[in-house]
Coordinates of N, CA and C and ligand atoms in Angstrom, one line a residue:
M17 N -43.9 36.3 132.8 CA -43.6 34.9 132.3 C -43.0 35.0 130.9
I18 N -43.7 35.8 130.0 CA -43.2 35.9 128.7 C -41.8 36.5 128.7
G19 N -41.6 37.5 129.6 CA -40.3 38.1 129.7 C -39.2 37.1 130.0
V20 N -39.5 36.2 131.0 CA -38.5 35.2 131.4 C -38.2 34.2 130.2
I21 N -39.2 33.9 129.5 CA -39.0 33.0 128.3 C -38.2 33.6 127.3
L22 N -38.4 34.9 127.0 CA -37.6 35.7 126.0 C -36.1 35.7 126.4
I23 N -35.9 36.0 127.7 CA -34.5 36.1 128.2 C -33.9 34.7 128.0
L24 N -34.6 33.6 128.4 CA -34.0 32.3 128.2 C -33.7 32.0 126.8
L25 N -34.6 32.4 125.9 CA -34.4 32.2 124.4 C -33.1 32.9 124.0
M26 N -33.0 34.2 124.5 CA -31.8 35.0 124.1 C -30.5 34.3 124.6
I27 N -30.6 33.8 125.8 CA -29.4 33.1 126.4 C -29.0 31.9 125.5
I28 N -30.1 31.1 125.2 CA -29.8 30.0 124.3 C -29.2 30.4 123.0
A29 N -29.8 31.4 122.4 CA -29.3 31.9 121.1 C -27.8 32.3 121.2
A30 N -27.5 33.1 122.3 CA -26.1 33.5 122.5 C -25.2 32.3 122.6
A31 N -25.7 31.3 123.4 CA -24.8 30.1 123.6 C -24.6 29.4 122.3
I32 N -25.6 29.3 121.4 CA -25.4 28.7 120.1 C -24.4 29.4 119.2
V33 N -24.5 30.8 119.3 CA -23.5 31.6 118.5 C -22.1 31.3 119.0
C34 N -21.9 31.3 120.3 CA -20.6 31.1 120.9 C -20.0 29.8 120.5
V35 N -20.9 28.7 120.6 CA -20.4 27.4 120.2 C -20.0 27.4 118.7
A36 N -20.8 28.0 117.9 CA -20.6 28.0 116.4 C -19.2 28.7 116.2
V37 N -19.0 29.8 116.8 CA -17.7 30.6 116.6 C -16.5 29.8 117.0
L38 N -16.6 29.2 118.2 CA -15.5 28.4 118.8 C -15.2 27.1 118.0
A39 N -16.3 26.6 117.4 CA -16.1 25.3 116.7 C -15.5 25.5 115.3
L40 N -15.5 26.8 114.8 CA -14.9 27.0 113.5 C -13.4 26.7 113.5
P41 N -12.9 25.9 112.6 CA -11.5 25.6 112.6 C -10.7 26.8 112.3
A42 N -9.5 26.9 112.8 CA -8.6 28.1 112.6 C -8.2 28.0 111.1
R43 N -8.6 29.0 110.4 CA -8.3 29.0 108.9 C -7.0 29.7 108.7
A44 N -6.3 29.3 107.6 CA -5.1 29.9 107.3 C -5.4 31.3 106.8
P45 N -4.6 32.3 107.1 CA -4.9 33.7 106.6 C -4.9 33.7 105.0
E46 N -5.7 34.5 104.4 CA -5.8 34.5 103.0 C -4.5 35.0 102.4
S47 N -3.8 36.0 103.0 CA -2.5 36.4 102.6 C -1.5 36.2 103.7
R48 N -0.4 35.6 103.3 CA 0.7 35.4 104.3 C 1.6 36.6 104.4
N49 N 1.4 37.6 103.6 CA 2.2 38.7 103.6 C 2.1 39.6 104.8
C50 N 3.2 39.9 105.6 CA 3.1 40.7 106.8 C 4.4 41.5 106.9
I51 N 4.4 42.4 107.9 CA 5.6 43.2 108.2 C 6.1 42.8 109.5
T52 N 7.4 42.4 109.6 CA 8.0 41.9 110.8 C 8.3 43.2 111.7
P53 N 8.6 42.9 113.0 CA 8.9 44.1 113.9 C 10.1 44.8 113.3
D54 N 11.0 44.2 112.6 CA 12.2 44.9 112.0 C 11.9 45.5 110.6
N55 N 10.6 45.5 110.2 CA 10.2 46.2 109.0 C 10.6 45.4 107.7
F56 N 10.7 44.1 107.9 CA 10.9 43.2 106.7 C 9.5 42.7 106.3
T57 N 9.4 42.4 105.0 CA 8.2 41.7 104.6 C 8.3 40.2 105.0
G58 N 7.4 39.7 105.7 CA 7.6 38.4 106.3 C 6.4 37.4 106.0
F59 N 6.4 36.3 106.8 CA 5.4 35.3 106.6 C 4.5 35.2 107.8
L60 N 3.2 35.3 107.5 CA 2.2 35.3 108.6 C 1.8 33.9 109.0
C61 N 1.9 33.6 110.3 CA 1.5 32.3 110.8 C -0.1 32.2 110.9
D62 N -0.6 31.0 111.1 CA -2.0 30.8 111.2 C -2.7 31.6 112.3
D63 N -1.9 31.9 113.3 CA -2.4 32.7 114.4 C -2.7 34.2 114.0
R64 N -2.3 34.5 112.8 CA -2.5 35.9 112.2 C -1.9 37.0 113.1
R65 N -0.9 36.6 113.9 CA -0.2 37.6 114.7 C 1.3 37.5 114.5
T66 N 1.8 36.2 114.5 CA 3.2 36.0 114.4 C 3.7 36.3 112.9
C67 N 4.6 37.2 112.8 CA 5.2 37.5 111.4 C 6.6 37.1 111.4
L68 N 6.9 36.0 110.7 CA 8.3 35.4 110.7 C 9.2 36.2 109.7
L69 N 10.4 36.2 110.0 CA 11.4 36.7 108.9 C 11.4 35.7 107.8
P70 N 11.6 36.1 106.6 CA 11.7 35.1 105.5 C 12.7 34.0 105.8
S71 N 13.8 34.3 106.4 CA 14.8 33.2 106.6 C 14.4 32.2 107.7
Q72 N 13.2 32.4 108.3 CA 12.7 31.5 109.3 C 11.7 30.5 108.6
V73 N 11.5 30.7 107.3 CA 10.6 29.8 106.6 C 11.4 28.7 105.9
C74 N 10.9 27.5 106.0 CA 11.7 26.3 105.4 C 13.1 26.3 105.9
N75 N 13.3 26.5 107.2 CA 14.7 26.4 107.7 C 14.8 25.2 108.7
S76 N 13.8 24.3 108.6 CA 13.8 23.1 109.3 C 13.5 23.3 110.8
A77 N 13.1 24.5 111.2 CA 12.7 24.8 112.6 C 11.3 25.3 112.5
M78 N 10.4 24.7 113.4 CA 9.0 25.1 113.4 C 8.9 26.4 114.2
D79 N 8.7 27.5 113.5 CA 8.6 28.8 114.1 C 7.1 29.2 114.3
C80 N 6.2 28.7 113.5 CA 4.8 29.0 113.7 C 4.2 27.9 114.6
G81 N 3.2 28.2 115.3 CA 2.6 27.3 116.3 C 2.3 25.9 115.7
N82 N 1.8 25.9 114.5 CA 1.4 24.6 113.9 C 2.5 24.1 112.9
G83 N 3.6 24.8 112.8 CA 4.6 24.4 111.9 C 4.3 24.7 110.4
E84 N 3.3 25.6 110.2 CA 2.9 25.9 108.8 C 4.1 26.6 108.0
D85 N 5.1 27.1 108.7 CA 6.2 27.7 108.0 C 7.1 26.6 107.4
E86 N 6.9 25.3 107.8 CA 7.7 24.2 107.3 C 6.9 23.3 106.4
A87 N 5.7 23.7 105.9 CA 4.8 22.9 105.1 C 5.6 22.3 103.9
T88 N 5.4 21.0 103.7 CA 6.1 20.3 102.6 C 5.7 21.0 101.3
S89 N 4.4 21.4 101.1 CA 3.9 22.0 99.9 C 4.7 23.2 99.5
M90 N 5.3 23.9 100.5 CA 6.0 25.1 100.3 C 7.5 24.9 100.3
C91 N 7.9 23.9 101.1 CA 9.4 23.8 101.3 C 10.0 22.7 100.3
S92 N 9.2 22.0 99.5 CA 9.8 21.1 98.6 C 10.2 21.9 97.3
N93 N 11.2 21.5 96.7 CA 11.7 22.2 95.5 C 12.0 23.7 95.7
L94 N 12.7 24.0 96.7 CA 13.1 25.4 97.1 C 13.8 26.0 96.0
P95 N 13.6 27.3 95.7 CA 12.6 28.2 96.3 C 11.3 28.3 95.6
N96 N 11.1 27.4 94.6 CA 10.0 27.6 93.6 C 8.6 27.7 94.3
N97 N 8.4 27.0 95.4 CA 7.0 27.0 96.0 C 6.9 28.0 97.1
L98 N 7.9 28.8 97.3 CA 7.9 29.9 98.3 C 7.2 31.1 97.7
P99 N 6.4 31.9 98.5 CA 5.9 33.2 98.0 C 7.1 34.0 97.5
G100 N 6.9 34.7 96.4 CA 8.0 35.5 95.8 C 8.6 36.5 96.7
Y101 N 7.8 37.1 97.6 CA 8.3 38.2 98.4 C 9.2 37.7 99.5
L102 N 9.4 36.4 99.7 CA 10.3 35.8 100.7 C 11.7 35.6 100.1
I103 N 11.8 35.7 98.8 CA 13.1 35.4 98.2 C 13.6 36.5 97.3
F104 N 15.0 36.5 97.1 CA 15.6 37.4 96.2 C 16.5 36.6 95.3
R105 N 16.3 36.8 94.0 CA 17.1 36.0 93.0 C 18.4 36.8 92.7
C106 N 19.5 36.1 92.9 CA 20.8 36.8 92.7 C 21.1 37.0 91.2
G107 N 22.2 37.7 91.0 CA 22.6 38.0 89.6 C 22.8 36.7 88.8
N108 N 23.3 35.7 89.4 CA 23.3 34.3 88.8 C 22.0 33.7 89.2
P109 N 21.1 33.5 88.3 CA 19.7 33.1 88.6 C 19.7 31.7 89.3
Q110 N 20.8 31.0 89.2 CA 20.8 29.7 89.9 C 20.8 29.9 91.5
F111 N 21.2 31.1 91.9 CA 21.3 31.3 93.3 C 20.2 32.2 93.8
W112 N 19.8 32.0 95.0 CA 18.7 32.8 95.6 C 19.1 33.0 97.1
I113 N 18.5 34.0 97.7 CA 18.6 34.2 99.2 C 17.3 34.6 99.7
Y114 N 17.1 34.5 101.0 CA 15.9 35.1 101.6 C 15.9 36.6 101.5
S115 N 14.8 37.2 101.3 CA 14.7 38.6 100.9 C 15.2 39.5 102.1
N116 N 15.2 39.0 103.3 CA 15.7 39.8 104.4 C 17.2 39.9 104.5
L117 N 17.9 39.2 103.6 CA 19.3 39.2 103.6 C 19.8 40.2 102.5
K118 N 18.9 40.8 101.8 CA 19.2 41.8 100.8 C 19.5 43.1 101.5
C119 N 20.5 43.8 101.1 CA 20.9 45.1 101.7 C 21.2 45.0 103.2
N120 N 21.8 43.9 103.6 CA 22.3 43.8 105.0 C 23.8 44.0 105.1
N121 N 24.4 44.5 104.0 CA 25.9 44.8 103.9 C 26.7 43.5 103.9
I122 N 26.1 42.4 103.8 CA 26.9 41.1 103.8 C 26.6 40.5 102.4
N123 N 27.7 39.9 101.8 CA 27.7 39.4 100.5 C 27.0 38.0 100.5
N124 N 25.7 37.9 100.6 CA 25.0 36.6 100.7 C 24.9 35.9 99.3
C125 N 24.8 36.7 98.3 CA 24.7 36.1 96.9 C 26.1 35.5 96.5
G126 N 27.2 36.1 97.0 CA 28.5 35.7 96.5 C 29.1 36.5 95.4
D127 N 28.2 37.3 94.7 CA 28.6 38.2 93.7 C 28.2 39.6 94.0
C128 N 27.8 39.8 95.3 CA 27.3 41.2 95.8 C 26.1 41.7 95.0
S129 N 25.4 40.8 94.3 CA 24.2 41.3 93.6 C 23.1 41.6 94.5
D130 N 23.2 41.1 95.8 CA 22.2 41.4 96.8 C 22.4 42.8 97.5
E131 N 23.6 43.4 97.2 CA 24.0 44.6 97.9 C 24.2 45.7 96.9
T132 N 24.3 45.5 95.6 CA 24.6 46.5 94.6 C 23.6 46.6 93.5
Q133 N 23.7 47.7 92.8 CA 22.9 47.9 91.6 C 23.4 46.9 90.5
P134 N 22.6 46.5 89.6 CA 21.2 47.0 89.3 C 20.1 46.2 90.0
L135 N 20.5 45.0 90.6 CA 19.4 44.2 91.2 C 19.0 44.7 92.5
A136 N 19.9 45.2 93.3 CA 19.5 45.7 94.6 C 19.9 47.2 94.7
S137 N 18.9 48.0 95.0 CA 19.2 49.4 95.3 C 19.1 49.6 96.8
C138 N 20.3 49.6 97.4 CA 20.4 49.7 98.9 C 20.7 51.1 99.3
P139 N 20.3 51.4 100.6 CA 20.7 52.8 101.1 C 22.2 52.8 101.4
P140 N 22.7 54.0 101.6 CA 24.2 54.1 101.8 C 24.5 53.4 103.1
C141 N 25.8 53.2 103.3 CA 26.3 52.4 104.5 C 25.8 53.1 105.8
P142 N 25.3 52.2 106.7 CA 24.8 52.8 108.0 C 25.9 53.4 108.8
D143 N 25.6 54.0 109.9 CA 26.5 54.8 110.7 C 27.7 53.9 111.2
N144 N 27.5 52.7 111.5 CA 28.5 51.9 112.1 C 29.3 51.1 111.0
W145 N 29.1 51.5 109.8 CA 29.8 50.9 108.7 C 30.6 51.9 107.9
W146 N 31.7 51.5 107.3 CA 32.6 52.5 106.6 C 32.5 52.1 105.1
P147 N 32.3 53.2 104.2 CA 32.1 52.9 102.8 C 33.5 52.7 102.1
C148 N 33.7 51.6 101.5 CA 34.9 51.4 100.7 C 34.8 50.1 99.9
T149 N 35.7 49.9 98.9 CA 35.7 48.6 98.3 C 36.5 47.6 99.2
P150 N 35.9 46.6 99.7 CA 36.5 45.8 100.7 C 37.5 44.8 100.1
V151 N 38.5 44.5 100.9 CA 39.4 43.4 100.5 C 38.7 42.0 100.7
L152 N 37.9 42.0 101.7 CA 37.3 40.7 102.1 C 36.0 40.4 101.2
Y153 N 35.9 39.2 100.8 CA 34.8 38.7 99.9 C 33.5 38.8 100.7
Q154 N 33.6 38.8 102.0 CA 32.4 38.8 102.8 C 31.5 40.0 102.7
Y155 N 32.2 41.2 102.4 CA 31.5 42.5 102.3 C 31.4 43.0 100.8
C156 N 30.6 44.0 100.6 CA 30.5 44.5 99.3 C 30.8 46.0 99.1
N157 N 30.1 46.9 99.8 CA 30.3 48.4 99.7 C 30.8 49.0 101.0
C158 N 30.6 48.3 102.0 CA 30.9 48.8 103.4 C 31.6 47.7 104.2
I159 N 32.4 48.2 105.1 CA 32.9 47.2 106.1 C 32.5 47.7 107.5
P160 N 32.4 46.8 108.5 CA 32.0 47.2 109.8 C 33.1 48.2 110.4
K161 N 32.7 49.2 111.0 CA 33.7 50.2 111.5 C 34.7 49.6 112.6
S162 N 34.3 48.4 113.1 CA 35.2 47.7 114.1 C 36.4 47.3 113.4
L163 N 36.4 47.2 112.0 CA 37.6 46.8 111.3 C 38.5 48.0 111.0
C164 N 38.1 49.3 111.3 CA 38.9 50.4 111.1 C 40.1 50.5 112.1
R165 N 41.2 50.9 111.7 CA 42.4 51.2 112.5 C 42.7 49.9 113.4
N166 N 42.6 48.8 112.8 CA 42.9 47.5 113.5 C 44.2 47.0 113.0
G167 N 45.0 47.8 112.2 CA 46.3 47.3 111.8 C 46.2 46.4 110.6
V168 N 45.0 46.1 110.1 CA 44.9 45.2 108.9 C 44.2 45.9 107.8
Q169 N 44.7 45.7 106.6 CA 44.0 46.4 105.4 C 42.7 45.7 105.1
D170 N 41.6 46.4 105.3 CA 40.3 45.8 104.9 C 39.7 46.5 103.7
C171 N 40.1 47.7 103.4 CA 39.7 48.4 102.2 C 40.8 48.4 101.1
V172 N 40.4 48.2 99.9 CA 41.4 48.2 98.8 C 42.3 49.5 98.8
N173 N 41.7 50.6 99.2 CA 42.4 51.9 99.2 C 43.0 52.2 100.6
W174 N 43.0 51.3 101.5 CA 43.5 51.5 102.8 C 42.8 52.5 103.6
S175 N 41.7 53.0 103.1 CA 41.0 54.1 103.9 C 40.6 53.7 105.3
D176 N 40.4 52.4 105.5 CA 40.0 51.9 106.8 C 41.1 52.2 107.9
E177 N 42.4 52.2 107.4 CA 43.5 52.4 108.3 C 43.9 53.9 108.4
Y178 N 43.6 54.7 107.3 CA 44.2 56.0 107.3 C 43.1 57.1 107.3
V179 N 41.9 56.8 106.9 CA 40.9 57.9 106.8 C 39.8 57.6 107.8
C180 N 39.4 56.4 108.0 CA 38.2 56.1 108.9 C 38.5 56.6 110.3
P181 N 37.6 57.3 110.9 CA 37.8 57.9 112.2 C 37.9 56.8 113.3
Ligands
CA7 CA1 11.0 27.8 110.4
CA8 CA1 23.3 40.5 101.8

């Protein structure tokens, strides 16, 4: 008889613990810092699993389940209320970009400060890019190899037409 009562008490205790755990509100993670599948430092959603690219934060699209990536407290007065690791300040401090656009071989700052020293120390051009000083404002140190041998000058020194394999 005592055994049955003990088992019942244990079941009741377990039920109370379950209810208590389930009733806890989903709390925001203490740190929003996370690593995205592409190895960028990103923004952690309340589910503590989804890691957004910096450029998905305050982009007017709800990418976290509860829209916490678009919170007014963070998205007003951009970029000042964003966590610092989500942004990169360009050479001209009036301009900023999302940190995942740094070292992507595209001139997002407009002055290439996101692709060149001293503000950005980026790895050399990837395999499918050709290193040269581009004619096009869109690029900085490399051009896509698809622009090689296309009959158009894309590098200042014409290496895209005469050297690029
Ligand atoms: Ca978003
Ligand atoms: Ca860039």
